[in-house]
mmCIF file of C-alpha atoms in Angstrom:
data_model
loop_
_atom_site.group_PDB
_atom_site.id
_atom_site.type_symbol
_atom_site.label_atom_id
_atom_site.label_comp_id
_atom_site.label_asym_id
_atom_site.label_seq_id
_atom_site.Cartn_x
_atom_site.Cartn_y
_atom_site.Cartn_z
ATOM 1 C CA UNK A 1209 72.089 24.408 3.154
ATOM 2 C CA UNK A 1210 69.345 26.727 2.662
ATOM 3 C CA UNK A 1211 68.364 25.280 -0.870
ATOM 4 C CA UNK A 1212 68.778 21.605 0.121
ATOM 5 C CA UNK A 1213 66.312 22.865 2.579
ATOM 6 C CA UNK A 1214 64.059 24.150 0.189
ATOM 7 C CA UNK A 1215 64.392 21.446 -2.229
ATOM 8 C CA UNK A 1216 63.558 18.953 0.139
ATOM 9 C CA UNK A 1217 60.241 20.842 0.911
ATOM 10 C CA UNK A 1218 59.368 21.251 -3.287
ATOM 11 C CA UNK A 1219 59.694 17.482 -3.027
ATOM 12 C CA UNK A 1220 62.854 17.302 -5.255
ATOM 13 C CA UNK A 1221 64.366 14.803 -2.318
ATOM 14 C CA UNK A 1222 61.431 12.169 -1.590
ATOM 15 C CA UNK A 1223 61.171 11.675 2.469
ATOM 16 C CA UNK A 1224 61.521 8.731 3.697
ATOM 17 C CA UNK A 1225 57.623 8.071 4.282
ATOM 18 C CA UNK A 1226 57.501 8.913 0.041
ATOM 19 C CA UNK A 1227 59.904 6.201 -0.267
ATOM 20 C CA UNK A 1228 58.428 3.291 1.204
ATOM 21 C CA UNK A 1229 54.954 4.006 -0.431
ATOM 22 C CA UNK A 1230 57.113 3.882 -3.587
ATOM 23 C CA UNK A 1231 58.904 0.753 -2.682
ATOM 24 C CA UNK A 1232 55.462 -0.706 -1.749
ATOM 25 C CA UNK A 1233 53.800 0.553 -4.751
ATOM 26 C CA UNK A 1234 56.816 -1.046 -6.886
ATOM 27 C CA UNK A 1235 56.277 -4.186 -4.866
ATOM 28 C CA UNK A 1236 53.206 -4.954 -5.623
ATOM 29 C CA UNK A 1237 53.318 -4.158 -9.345
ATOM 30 C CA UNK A 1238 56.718 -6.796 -9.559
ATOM 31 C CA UNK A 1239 54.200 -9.260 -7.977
ATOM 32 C CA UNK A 1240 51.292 -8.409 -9.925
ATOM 33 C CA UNK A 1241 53.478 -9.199 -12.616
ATOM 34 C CA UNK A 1242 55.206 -12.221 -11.432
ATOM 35 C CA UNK A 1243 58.630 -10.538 -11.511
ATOM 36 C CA UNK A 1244 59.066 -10.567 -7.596
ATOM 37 C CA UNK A 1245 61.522 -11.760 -5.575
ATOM 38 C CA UNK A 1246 58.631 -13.654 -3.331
ATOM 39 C CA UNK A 1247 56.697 -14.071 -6.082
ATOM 40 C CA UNK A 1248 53.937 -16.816 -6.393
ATOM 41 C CA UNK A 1249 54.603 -19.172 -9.651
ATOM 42 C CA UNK A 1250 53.692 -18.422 -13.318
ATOM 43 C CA UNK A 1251 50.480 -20.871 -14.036
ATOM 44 C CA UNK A 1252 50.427 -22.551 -17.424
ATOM 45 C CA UNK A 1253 47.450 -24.277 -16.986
ATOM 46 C CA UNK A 1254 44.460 -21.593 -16.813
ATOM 47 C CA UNK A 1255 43.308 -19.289 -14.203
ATOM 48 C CA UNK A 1256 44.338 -20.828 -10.755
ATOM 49 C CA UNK A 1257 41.702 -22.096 -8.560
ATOM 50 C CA UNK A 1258 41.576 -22.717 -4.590
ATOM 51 C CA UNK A 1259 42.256 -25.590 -3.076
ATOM 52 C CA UNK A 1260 39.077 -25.392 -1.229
ATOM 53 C CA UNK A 1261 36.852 -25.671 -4.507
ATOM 54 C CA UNK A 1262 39.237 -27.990 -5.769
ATOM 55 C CA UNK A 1263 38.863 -30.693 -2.815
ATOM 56 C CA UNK A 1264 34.624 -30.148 -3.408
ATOM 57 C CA UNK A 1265 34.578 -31.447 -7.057
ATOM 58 C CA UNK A 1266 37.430 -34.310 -6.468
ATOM 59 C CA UNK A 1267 35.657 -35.160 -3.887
ATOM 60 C CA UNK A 1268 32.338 -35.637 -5.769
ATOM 61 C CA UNK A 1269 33.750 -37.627 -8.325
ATOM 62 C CA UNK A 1270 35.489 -39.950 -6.157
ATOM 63 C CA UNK A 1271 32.618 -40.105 -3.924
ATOM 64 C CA UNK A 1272 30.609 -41.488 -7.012
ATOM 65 C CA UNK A 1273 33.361 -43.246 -8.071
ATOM 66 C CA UNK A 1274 33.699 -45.407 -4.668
ATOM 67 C CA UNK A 1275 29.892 -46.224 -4.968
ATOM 68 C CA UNK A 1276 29.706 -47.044 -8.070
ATOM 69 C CA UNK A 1277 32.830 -49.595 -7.426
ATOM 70 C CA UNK A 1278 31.363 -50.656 -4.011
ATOM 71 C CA UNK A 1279 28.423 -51.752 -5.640
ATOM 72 C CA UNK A 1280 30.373 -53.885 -8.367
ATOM 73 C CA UNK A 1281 32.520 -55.238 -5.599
ATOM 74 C CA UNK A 1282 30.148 -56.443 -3.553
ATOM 75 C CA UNK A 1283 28.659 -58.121 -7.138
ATOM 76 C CA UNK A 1284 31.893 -59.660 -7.731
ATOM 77 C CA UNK A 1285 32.070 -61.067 -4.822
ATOM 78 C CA UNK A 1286 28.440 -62.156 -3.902
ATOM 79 C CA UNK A 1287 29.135 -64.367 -6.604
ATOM 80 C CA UNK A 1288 31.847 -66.318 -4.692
ATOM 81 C CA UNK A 1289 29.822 -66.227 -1.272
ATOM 82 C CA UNK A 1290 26.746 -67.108 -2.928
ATOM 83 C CA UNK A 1291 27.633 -69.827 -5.533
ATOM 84 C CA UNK A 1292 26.423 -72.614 -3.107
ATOM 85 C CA UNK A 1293 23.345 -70.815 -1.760
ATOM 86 C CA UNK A 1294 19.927 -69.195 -3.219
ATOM 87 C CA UNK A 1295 21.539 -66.478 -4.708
ATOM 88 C CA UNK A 1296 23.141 -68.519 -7.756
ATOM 89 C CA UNK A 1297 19.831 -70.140 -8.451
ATOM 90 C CA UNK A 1298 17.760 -67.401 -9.060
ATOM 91 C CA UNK A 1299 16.290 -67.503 -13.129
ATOM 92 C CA UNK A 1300 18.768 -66.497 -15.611
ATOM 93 C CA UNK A 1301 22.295 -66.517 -13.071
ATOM 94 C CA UNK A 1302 25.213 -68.382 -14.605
ATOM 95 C CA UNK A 1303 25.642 -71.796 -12.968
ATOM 96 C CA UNK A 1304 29.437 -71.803 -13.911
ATOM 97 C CA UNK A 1305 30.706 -68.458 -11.233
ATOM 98 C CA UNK A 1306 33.470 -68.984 -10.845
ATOM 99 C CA UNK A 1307 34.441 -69.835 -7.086
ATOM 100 C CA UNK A 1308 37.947 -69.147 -6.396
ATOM 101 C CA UNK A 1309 39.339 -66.159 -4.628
ATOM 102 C CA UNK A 1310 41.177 -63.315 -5.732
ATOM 103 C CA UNK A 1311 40.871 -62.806 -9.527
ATOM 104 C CA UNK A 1312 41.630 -60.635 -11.912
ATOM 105 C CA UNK A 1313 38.305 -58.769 -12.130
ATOM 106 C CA UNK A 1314 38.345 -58.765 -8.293
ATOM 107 C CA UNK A 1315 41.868 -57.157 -7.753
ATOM 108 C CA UNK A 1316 40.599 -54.608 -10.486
ATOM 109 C CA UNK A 1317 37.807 -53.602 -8.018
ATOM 110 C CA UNK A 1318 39.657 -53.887 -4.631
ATOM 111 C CA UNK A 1319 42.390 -51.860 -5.915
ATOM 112 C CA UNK A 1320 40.186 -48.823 -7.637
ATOM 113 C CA UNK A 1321 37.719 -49.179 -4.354
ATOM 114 C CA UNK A 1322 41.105 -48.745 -2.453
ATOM 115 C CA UNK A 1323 42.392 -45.900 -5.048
ATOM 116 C CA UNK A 1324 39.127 -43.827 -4.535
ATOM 117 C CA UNK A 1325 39.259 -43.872 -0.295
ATOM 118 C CA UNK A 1326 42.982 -42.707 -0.660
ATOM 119 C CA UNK A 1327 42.021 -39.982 -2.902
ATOM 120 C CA UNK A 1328 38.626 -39.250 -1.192
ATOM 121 C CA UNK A 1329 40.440 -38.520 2.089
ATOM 122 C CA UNK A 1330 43.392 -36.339 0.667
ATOM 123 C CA UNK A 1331 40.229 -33.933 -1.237
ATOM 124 C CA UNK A 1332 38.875 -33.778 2.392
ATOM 125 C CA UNK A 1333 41.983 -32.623 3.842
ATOM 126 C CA UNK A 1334 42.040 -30.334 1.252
ATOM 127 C CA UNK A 1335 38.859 -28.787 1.786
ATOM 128 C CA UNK A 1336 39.395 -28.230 5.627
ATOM 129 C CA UNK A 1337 42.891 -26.836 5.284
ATOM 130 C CA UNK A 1338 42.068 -24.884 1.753
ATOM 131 C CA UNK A 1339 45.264 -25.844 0.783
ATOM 132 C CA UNK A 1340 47.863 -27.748 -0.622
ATOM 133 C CA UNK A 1341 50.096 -29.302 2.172
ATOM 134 C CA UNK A 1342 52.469 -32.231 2.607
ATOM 135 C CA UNK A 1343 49.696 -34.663 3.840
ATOM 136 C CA UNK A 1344 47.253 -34.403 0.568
ATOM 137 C CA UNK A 1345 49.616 -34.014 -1.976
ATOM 138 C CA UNK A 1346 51.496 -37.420 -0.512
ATOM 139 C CA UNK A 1347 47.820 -39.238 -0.758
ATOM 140 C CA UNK A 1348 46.499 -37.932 -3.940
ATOM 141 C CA UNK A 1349 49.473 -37.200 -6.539
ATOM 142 C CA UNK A 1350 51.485 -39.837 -5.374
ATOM 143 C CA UNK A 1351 49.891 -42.913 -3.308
ATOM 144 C CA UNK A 1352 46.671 -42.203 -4.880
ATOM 145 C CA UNK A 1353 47.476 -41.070 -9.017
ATOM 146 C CA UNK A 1354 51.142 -42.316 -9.120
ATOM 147 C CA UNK A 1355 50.947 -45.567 -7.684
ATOM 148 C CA UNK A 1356 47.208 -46.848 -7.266
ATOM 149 C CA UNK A 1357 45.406 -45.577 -10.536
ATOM 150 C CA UNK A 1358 48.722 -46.876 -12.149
ATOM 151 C CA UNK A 1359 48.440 -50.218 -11.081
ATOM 152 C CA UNK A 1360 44.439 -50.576 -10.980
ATOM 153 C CA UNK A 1361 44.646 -48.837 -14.863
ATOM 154 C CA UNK A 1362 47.708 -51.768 -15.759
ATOM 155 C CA UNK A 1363 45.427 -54.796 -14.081
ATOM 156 C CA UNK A 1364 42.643 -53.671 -16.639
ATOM 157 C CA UNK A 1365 45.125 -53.947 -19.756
ATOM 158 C CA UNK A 1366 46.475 -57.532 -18.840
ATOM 159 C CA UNK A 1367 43.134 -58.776 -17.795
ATOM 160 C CA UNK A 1368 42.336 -57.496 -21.665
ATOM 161 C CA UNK A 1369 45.461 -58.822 -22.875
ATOM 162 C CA UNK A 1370 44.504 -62.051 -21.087
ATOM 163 C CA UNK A 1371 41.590 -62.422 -23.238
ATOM 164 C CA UNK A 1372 42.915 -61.878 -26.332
ATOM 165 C CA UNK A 1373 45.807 -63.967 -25.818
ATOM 166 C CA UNK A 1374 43.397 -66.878 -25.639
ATOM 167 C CA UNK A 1375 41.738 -65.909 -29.115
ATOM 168 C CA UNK A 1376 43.525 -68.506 -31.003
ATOM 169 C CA UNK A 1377 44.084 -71.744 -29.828
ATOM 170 C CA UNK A 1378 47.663 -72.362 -30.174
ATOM 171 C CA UNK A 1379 48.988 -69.074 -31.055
ATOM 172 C CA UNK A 1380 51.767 -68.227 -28.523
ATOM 173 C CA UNK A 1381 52.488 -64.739 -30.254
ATOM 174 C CA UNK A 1382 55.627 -62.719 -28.951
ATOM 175 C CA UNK A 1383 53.592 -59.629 -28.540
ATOM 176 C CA UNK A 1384 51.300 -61.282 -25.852
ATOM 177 C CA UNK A 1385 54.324 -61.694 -23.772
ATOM 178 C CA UNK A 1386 56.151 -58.949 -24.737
ATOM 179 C CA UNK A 1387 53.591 -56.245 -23.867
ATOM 180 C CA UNK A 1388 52.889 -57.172 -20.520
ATOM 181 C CA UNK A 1389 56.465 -57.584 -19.529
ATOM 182 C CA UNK A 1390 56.776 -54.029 -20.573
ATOM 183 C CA UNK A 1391 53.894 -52.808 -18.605
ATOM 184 C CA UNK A 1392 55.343 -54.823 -15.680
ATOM 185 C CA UNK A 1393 58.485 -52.685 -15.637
ATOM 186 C CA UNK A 1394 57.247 -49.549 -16.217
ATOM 187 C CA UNK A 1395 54.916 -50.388 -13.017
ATOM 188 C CA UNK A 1396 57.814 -50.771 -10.985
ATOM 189 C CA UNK A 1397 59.539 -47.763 -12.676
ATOM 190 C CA UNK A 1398 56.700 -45.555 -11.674
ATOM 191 C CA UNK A 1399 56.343 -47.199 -8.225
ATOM 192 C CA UNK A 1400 59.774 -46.443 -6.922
ATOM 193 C CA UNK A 1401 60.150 -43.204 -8.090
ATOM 194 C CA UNK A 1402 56.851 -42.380 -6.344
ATOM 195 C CA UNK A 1403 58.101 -43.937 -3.258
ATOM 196 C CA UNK A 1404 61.518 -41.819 -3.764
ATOM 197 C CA UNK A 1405 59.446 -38.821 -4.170
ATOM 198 C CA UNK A 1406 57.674 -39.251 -1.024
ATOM 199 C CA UNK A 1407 60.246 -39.969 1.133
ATOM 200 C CA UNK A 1408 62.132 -36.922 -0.006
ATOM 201 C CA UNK A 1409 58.893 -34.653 0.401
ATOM 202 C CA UNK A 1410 57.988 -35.798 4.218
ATOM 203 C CA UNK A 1411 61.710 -35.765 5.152
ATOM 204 C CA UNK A 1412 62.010 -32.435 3.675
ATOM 205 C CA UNK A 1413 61.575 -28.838 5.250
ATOM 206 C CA UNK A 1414 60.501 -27.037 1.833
ATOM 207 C CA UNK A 1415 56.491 -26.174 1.261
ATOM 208 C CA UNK A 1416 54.969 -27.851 -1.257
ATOM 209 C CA UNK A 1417 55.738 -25.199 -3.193
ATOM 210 C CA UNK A 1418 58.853 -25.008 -2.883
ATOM 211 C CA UNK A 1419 59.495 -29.003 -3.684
ATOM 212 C CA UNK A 1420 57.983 -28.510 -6.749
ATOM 213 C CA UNK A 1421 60.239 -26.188 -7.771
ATOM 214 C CA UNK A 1422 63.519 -27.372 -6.642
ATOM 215 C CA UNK A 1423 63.383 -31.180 -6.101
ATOM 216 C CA UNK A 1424 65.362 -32.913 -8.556
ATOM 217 C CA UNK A 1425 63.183 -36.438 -7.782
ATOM 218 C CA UNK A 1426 59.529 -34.053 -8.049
ATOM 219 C CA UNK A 1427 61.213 -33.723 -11.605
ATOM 220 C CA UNK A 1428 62.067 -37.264 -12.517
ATOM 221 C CA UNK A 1429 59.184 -38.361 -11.006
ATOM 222 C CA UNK A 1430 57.526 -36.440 -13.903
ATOM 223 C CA UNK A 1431 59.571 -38.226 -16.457
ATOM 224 C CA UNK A 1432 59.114 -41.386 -15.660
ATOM 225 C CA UNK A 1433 55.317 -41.169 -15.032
ATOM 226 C CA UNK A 1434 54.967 -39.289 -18.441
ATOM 227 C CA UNK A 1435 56.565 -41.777 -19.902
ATOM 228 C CA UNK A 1436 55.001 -44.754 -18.224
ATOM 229 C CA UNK A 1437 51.486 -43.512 -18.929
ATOM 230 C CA UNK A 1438 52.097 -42.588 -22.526
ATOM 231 C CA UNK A 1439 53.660 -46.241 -22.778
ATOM 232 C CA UNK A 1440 50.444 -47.384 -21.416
ATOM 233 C CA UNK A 1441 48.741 -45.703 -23.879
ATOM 234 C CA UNK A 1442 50.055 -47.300 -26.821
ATOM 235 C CA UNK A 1443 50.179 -50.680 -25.384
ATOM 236 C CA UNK A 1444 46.189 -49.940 -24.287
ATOM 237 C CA UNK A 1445 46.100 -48.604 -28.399
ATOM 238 C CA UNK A 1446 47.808 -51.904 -30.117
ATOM 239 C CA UNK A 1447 45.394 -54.133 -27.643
ATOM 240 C CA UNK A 1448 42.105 -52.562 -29.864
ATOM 241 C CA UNK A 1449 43.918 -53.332 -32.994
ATOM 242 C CA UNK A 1450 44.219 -57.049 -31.965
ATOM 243 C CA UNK A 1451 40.985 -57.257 -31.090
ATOM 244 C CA UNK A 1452 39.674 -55.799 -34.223
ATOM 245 C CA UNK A 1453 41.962 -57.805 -36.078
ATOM 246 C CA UNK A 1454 40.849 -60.553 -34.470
ATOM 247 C CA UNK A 1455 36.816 -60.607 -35.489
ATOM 248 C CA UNK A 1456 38.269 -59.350 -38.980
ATOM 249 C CA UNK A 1457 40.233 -62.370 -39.265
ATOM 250 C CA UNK A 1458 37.237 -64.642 -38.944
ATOM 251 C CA UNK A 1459 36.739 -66.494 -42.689
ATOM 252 C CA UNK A 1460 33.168 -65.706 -42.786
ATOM 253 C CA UNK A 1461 32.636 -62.228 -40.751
ATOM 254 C CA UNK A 1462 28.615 -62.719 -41.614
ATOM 255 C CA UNK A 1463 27.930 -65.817 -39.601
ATOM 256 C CA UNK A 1464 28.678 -63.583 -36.360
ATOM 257 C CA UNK A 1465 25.800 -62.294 -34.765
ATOM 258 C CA UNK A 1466 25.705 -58.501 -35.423
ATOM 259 C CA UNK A 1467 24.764 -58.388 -31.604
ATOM 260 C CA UNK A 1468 27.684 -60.068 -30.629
ATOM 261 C CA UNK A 1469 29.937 -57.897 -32.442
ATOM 262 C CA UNK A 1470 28.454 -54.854 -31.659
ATOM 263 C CA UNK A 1471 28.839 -56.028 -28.100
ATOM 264 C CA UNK A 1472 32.172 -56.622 -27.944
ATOM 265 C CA UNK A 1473 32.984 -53.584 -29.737
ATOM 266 C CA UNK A 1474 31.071 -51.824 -26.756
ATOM 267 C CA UNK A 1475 32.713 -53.276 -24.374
ATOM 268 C CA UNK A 1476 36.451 -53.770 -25.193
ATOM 269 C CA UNK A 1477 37.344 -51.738 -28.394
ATOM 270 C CA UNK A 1478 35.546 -48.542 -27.119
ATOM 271 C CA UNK A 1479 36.984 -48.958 -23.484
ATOM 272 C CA UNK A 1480 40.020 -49.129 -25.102
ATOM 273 C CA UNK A 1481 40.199 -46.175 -27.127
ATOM 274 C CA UNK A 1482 38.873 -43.728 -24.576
ATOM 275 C CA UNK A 1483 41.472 -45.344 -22.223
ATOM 276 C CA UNK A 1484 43.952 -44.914 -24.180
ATOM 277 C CA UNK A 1485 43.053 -41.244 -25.302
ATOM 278 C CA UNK A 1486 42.972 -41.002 -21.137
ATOM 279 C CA UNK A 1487 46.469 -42.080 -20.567
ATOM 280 C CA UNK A 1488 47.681 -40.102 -23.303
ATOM 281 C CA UNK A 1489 46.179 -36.643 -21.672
ATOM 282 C CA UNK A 1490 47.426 -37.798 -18.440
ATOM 283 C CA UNK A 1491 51.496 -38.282 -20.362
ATOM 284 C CA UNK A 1492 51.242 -35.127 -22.333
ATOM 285 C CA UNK A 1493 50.486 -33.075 -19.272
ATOM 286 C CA UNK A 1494 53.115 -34.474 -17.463
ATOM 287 C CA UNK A 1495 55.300 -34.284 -20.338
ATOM 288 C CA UNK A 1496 54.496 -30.328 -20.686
ATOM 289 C CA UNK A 1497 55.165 -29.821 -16.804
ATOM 290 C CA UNK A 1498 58.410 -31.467 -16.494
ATOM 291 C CA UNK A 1499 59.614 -29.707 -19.730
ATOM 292 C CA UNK A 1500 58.429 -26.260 -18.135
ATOM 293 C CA UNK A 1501 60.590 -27.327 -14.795
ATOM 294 C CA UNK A 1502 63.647 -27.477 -16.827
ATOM 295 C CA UNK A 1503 63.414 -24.785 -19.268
ATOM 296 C CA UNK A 1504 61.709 -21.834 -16.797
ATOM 297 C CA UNK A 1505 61.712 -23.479 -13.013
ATOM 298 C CA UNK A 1506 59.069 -20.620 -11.675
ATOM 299 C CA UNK A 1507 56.559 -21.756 -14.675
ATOM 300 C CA UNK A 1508 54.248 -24.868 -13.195
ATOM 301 C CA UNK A 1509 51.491 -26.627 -14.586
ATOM 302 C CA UNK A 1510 50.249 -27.912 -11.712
ATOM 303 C CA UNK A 1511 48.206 -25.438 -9.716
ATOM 304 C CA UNK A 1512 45.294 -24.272 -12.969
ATOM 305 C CA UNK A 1513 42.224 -25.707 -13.735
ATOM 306 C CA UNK A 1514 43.485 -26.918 -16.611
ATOM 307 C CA UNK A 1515 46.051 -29.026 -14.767
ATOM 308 C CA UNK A 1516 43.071 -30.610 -12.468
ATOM 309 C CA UNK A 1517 40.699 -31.538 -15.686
ATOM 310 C CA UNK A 1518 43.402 -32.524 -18.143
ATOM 311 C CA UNK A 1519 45.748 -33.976 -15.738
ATOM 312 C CA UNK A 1520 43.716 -35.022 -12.878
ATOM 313 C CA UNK A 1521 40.048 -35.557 -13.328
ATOM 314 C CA UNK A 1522 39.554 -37.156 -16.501
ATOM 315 C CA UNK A 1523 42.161 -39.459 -16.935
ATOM 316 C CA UNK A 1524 40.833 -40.944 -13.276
ATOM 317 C CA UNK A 1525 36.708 -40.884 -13.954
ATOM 318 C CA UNK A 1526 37.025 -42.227 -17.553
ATOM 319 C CA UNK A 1527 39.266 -44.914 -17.341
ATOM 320 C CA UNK A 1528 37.764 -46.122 -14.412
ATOM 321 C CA UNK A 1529 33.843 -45.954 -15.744
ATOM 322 C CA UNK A 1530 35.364 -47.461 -18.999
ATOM 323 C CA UNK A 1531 36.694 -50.822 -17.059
ATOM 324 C CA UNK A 1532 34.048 -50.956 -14.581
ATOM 325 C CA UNK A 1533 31.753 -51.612 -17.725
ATOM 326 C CA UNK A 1534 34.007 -53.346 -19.892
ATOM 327 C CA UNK A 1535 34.379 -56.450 -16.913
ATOM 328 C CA UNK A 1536 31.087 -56.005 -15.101
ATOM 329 C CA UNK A 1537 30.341 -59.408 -15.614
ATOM 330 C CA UNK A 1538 31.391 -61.918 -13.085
ATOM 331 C CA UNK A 1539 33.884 -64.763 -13.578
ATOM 332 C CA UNK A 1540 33.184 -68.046 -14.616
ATOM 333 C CA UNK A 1541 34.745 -70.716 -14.844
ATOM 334 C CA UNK A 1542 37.011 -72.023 -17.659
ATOM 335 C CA UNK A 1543 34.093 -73.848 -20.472
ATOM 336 C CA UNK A 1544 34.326 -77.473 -21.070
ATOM 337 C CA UNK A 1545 35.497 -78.299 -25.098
ATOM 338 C CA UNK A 1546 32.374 -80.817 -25.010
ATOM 339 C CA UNK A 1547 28.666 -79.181 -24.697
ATOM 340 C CA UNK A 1548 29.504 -76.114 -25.575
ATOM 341 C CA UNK A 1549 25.843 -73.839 -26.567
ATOM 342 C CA UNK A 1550 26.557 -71.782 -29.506
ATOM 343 C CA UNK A 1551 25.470 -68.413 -29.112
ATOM 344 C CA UNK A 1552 27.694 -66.450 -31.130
ATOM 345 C CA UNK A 1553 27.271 -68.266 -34.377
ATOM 346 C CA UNK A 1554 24.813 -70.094 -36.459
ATOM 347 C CA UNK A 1555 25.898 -73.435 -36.490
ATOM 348 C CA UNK A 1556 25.099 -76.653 -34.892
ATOM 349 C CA UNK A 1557 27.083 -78.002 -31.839
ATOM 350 C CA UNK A 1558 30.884 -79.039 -32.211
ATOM 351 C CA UNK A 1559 32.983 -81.433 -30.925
ATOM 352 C CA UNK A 1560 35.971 -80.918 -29.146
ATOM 353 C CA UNK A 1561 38.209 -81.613 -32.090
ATOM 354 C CA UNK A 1562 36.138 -79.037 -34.138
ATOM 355 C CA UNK A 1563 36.262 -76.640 -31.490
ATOM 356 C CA UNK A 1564 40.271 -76.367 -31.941
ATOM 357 C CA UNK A 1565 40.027 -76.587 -35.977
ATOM 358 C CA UNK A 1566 36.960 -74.132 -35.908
ATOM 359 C CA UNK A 1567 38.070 -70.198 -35.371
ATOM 360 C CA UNK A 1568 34.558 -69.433 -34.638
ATOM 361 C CA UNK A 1569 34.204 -71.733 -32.032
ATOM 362 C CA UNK A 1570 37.379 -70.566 -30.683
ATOM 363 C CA UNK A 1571 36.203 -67.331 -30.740
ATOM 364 C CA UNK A 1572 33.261 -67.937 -28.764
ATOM 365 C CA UNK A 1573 34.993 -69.385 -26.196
ATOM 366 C CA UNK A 1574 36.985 -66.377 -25.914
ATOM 367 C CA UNK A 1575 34.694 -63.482 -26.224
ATOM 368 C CA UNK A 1576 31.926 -64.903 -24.634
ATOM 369 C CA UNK A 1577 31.730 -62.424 -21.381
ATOM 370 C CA UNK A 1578 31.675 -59.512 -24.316
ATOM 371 C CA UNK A 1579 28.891 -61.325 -26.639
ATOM 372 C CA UNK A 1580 25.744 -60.652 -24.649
ATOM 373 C CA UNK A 1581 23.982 -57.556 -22.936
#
């Protein structure tokens, strides 16, 4: 008894106060290392940043963002008020605004005007609260990434696919019906899943945390938005080519104003590539996240900085300053055969039965919001 005694006092036998400063001091070198039980999740995407810094820079953005598209909005539509008034007669406006309602261009706007409150309103909430909870994680990654950039970024490609599909009078190709049919589904695909996704998460008792880690829907919610975006971004890829094809095509590329092609290059085949480059980032984050869910659950993508420039940021301020200039112009209305003023190539006046013999002529007609400044 004696030499338990005495061992205990040469410390052979740790007391119990030794202990715990052990266990403590093991405790935090498991979490330093991510190997805890309680442990935060492994970040794949850079250094991890707080939520509070985060909600300041997306809140910028779409602050600039939502001006930006307010102005255009309200130059959109001025058009339509103001088509009977002084404002369509001042030197230089088009006489031919078109004067119907909603358009395409218009839905464009209302929807990313829409898009940027949503997401302006979830980075305030996460400023206050310095943190991600149910609330701003339902309004930006889903209502305001998964289902309104989606559609506002799809109304962009078929208003271009629009266009082109007019490029040749008389040619009904498959591909013009095709494409958007596909983009159609995948818009629903994404849609419900989103809505699936937040109905799980607000029913749900887990953090958000938590339902990124164990929610089966969180995870095929990321497969079906990595793939719809990556489909988008080949569809968005194969519109360029037709356009390019398309002034290629022309028999005699040199009677086109070099201003009007450099113009429409500007303002459709550029748009289109740095789109398309945009919805690709977007998939192949998504793509890398749901493959680290499976494979190592405790891994995520989605807390870095990485995940909030590759994934977040730029695929929403590009695409969006990419369409706003590409249809800044406002509608008109359809041009009459008969009258037509050629501006795009040197030649005289057609009829209207040149008009449909004549590809240039044709051309014009289509291209002609892209020809001039």
């Amino acid at each position: 008894m004696k030499g338990i005694v005495d061992s205990v006092s040469r410390g052979a036998i740790p007391s119990s106060a030794d202990r715990v400063s052990n266990e403590s001091d093991s405790s935090d070198a498991y979490n330093l290392l991510g190997l805890g039980a309680n442990s935060e999740p492994t970040l794949m995407s850079g250094s991890a940043v707080s939520y509070g810094k985060v909600g300041i820079v997306g809140i910028c953005i779409t602050s600039f963002l939502w001006i930006i598209v307010s102005w255009r909005l309200f130059y959109h539509y001025s058009g339509w008020w103001c088509t009977n008034s002084c404002c369509s007669k001042r030197v230089g406006e088009e006489e031919d605004i078109r004067t119907d309602g909603l358009t395409t261009k218009r839905l464009l706007h209302v929807l990313l005007w829409t898009t940027m409150v949503v997401e302006g309103v979830a980075y305030a909430d996460m400023i206050s609260t310095d943190s991600s909870n149910k609330l701003n994680y339902t309004l930006l990654d889903i209502v305001g990434r998964g289902i309104l950039e989606f559609w506002t970024f799809i109304i962009g490609t078929v208003y271009w696919f629009n266009v082109i599909s007019q490029s040749r009078v008389g040619d009904k190709r498959l591909a013009f019906a095709f494409f958007p049919s596909i983009l159609a589904l995948i818009t629903i695909g994404v849609t419900v899943s989103c809505i699936l996704e937040a109905v799980a998460l607000l029913t749900g008792s887990e953090t958000i945390d938590e339902f990124r880690e164990t929610s089966k829907i969180h995870r095929i919610t990321l497969m079906v938005e990595a793939a719809g975006w990556g489909i988008h971004a080949v569809i968005v890829a194969v519109c360029g080519t037709f356009v390019y094809k398309r002034i290629q095509s022309l028999p005699t590329l040199s009677q086109v104003r070099s201003q009007a092609k450099r113009n429409i290059i500007n303002k459709m085949i550029i748009p289109m590539v740095f789109c398309a480059l945009s919805y690709a980032l977007r998939s192949g984050w998504m793509a890398a996240d749901f493959a680290s869910r499976i494979v190592s659950p405790e891994v995520t993508f989605e807390a870095g900085v990485g995940w909030w420039v590759g994934n977040c940021w730029i695929p929403t301020f590009v695409p969006s300053i990419m369409l706003l200039y590409s249809i800044r112009k406002r509608d008109r209305e359809p041009v009459e055969s008969i009258g037509i003023t050629n501006t795009l190539l040197h030649s005289p006046q057609s009829s209207e039965s040149d008009l449909h013999a004549d590809p240039f002529q044709s051309f014009h007609q289509t291209f002609r919001d892209f020809e001039d400044e």
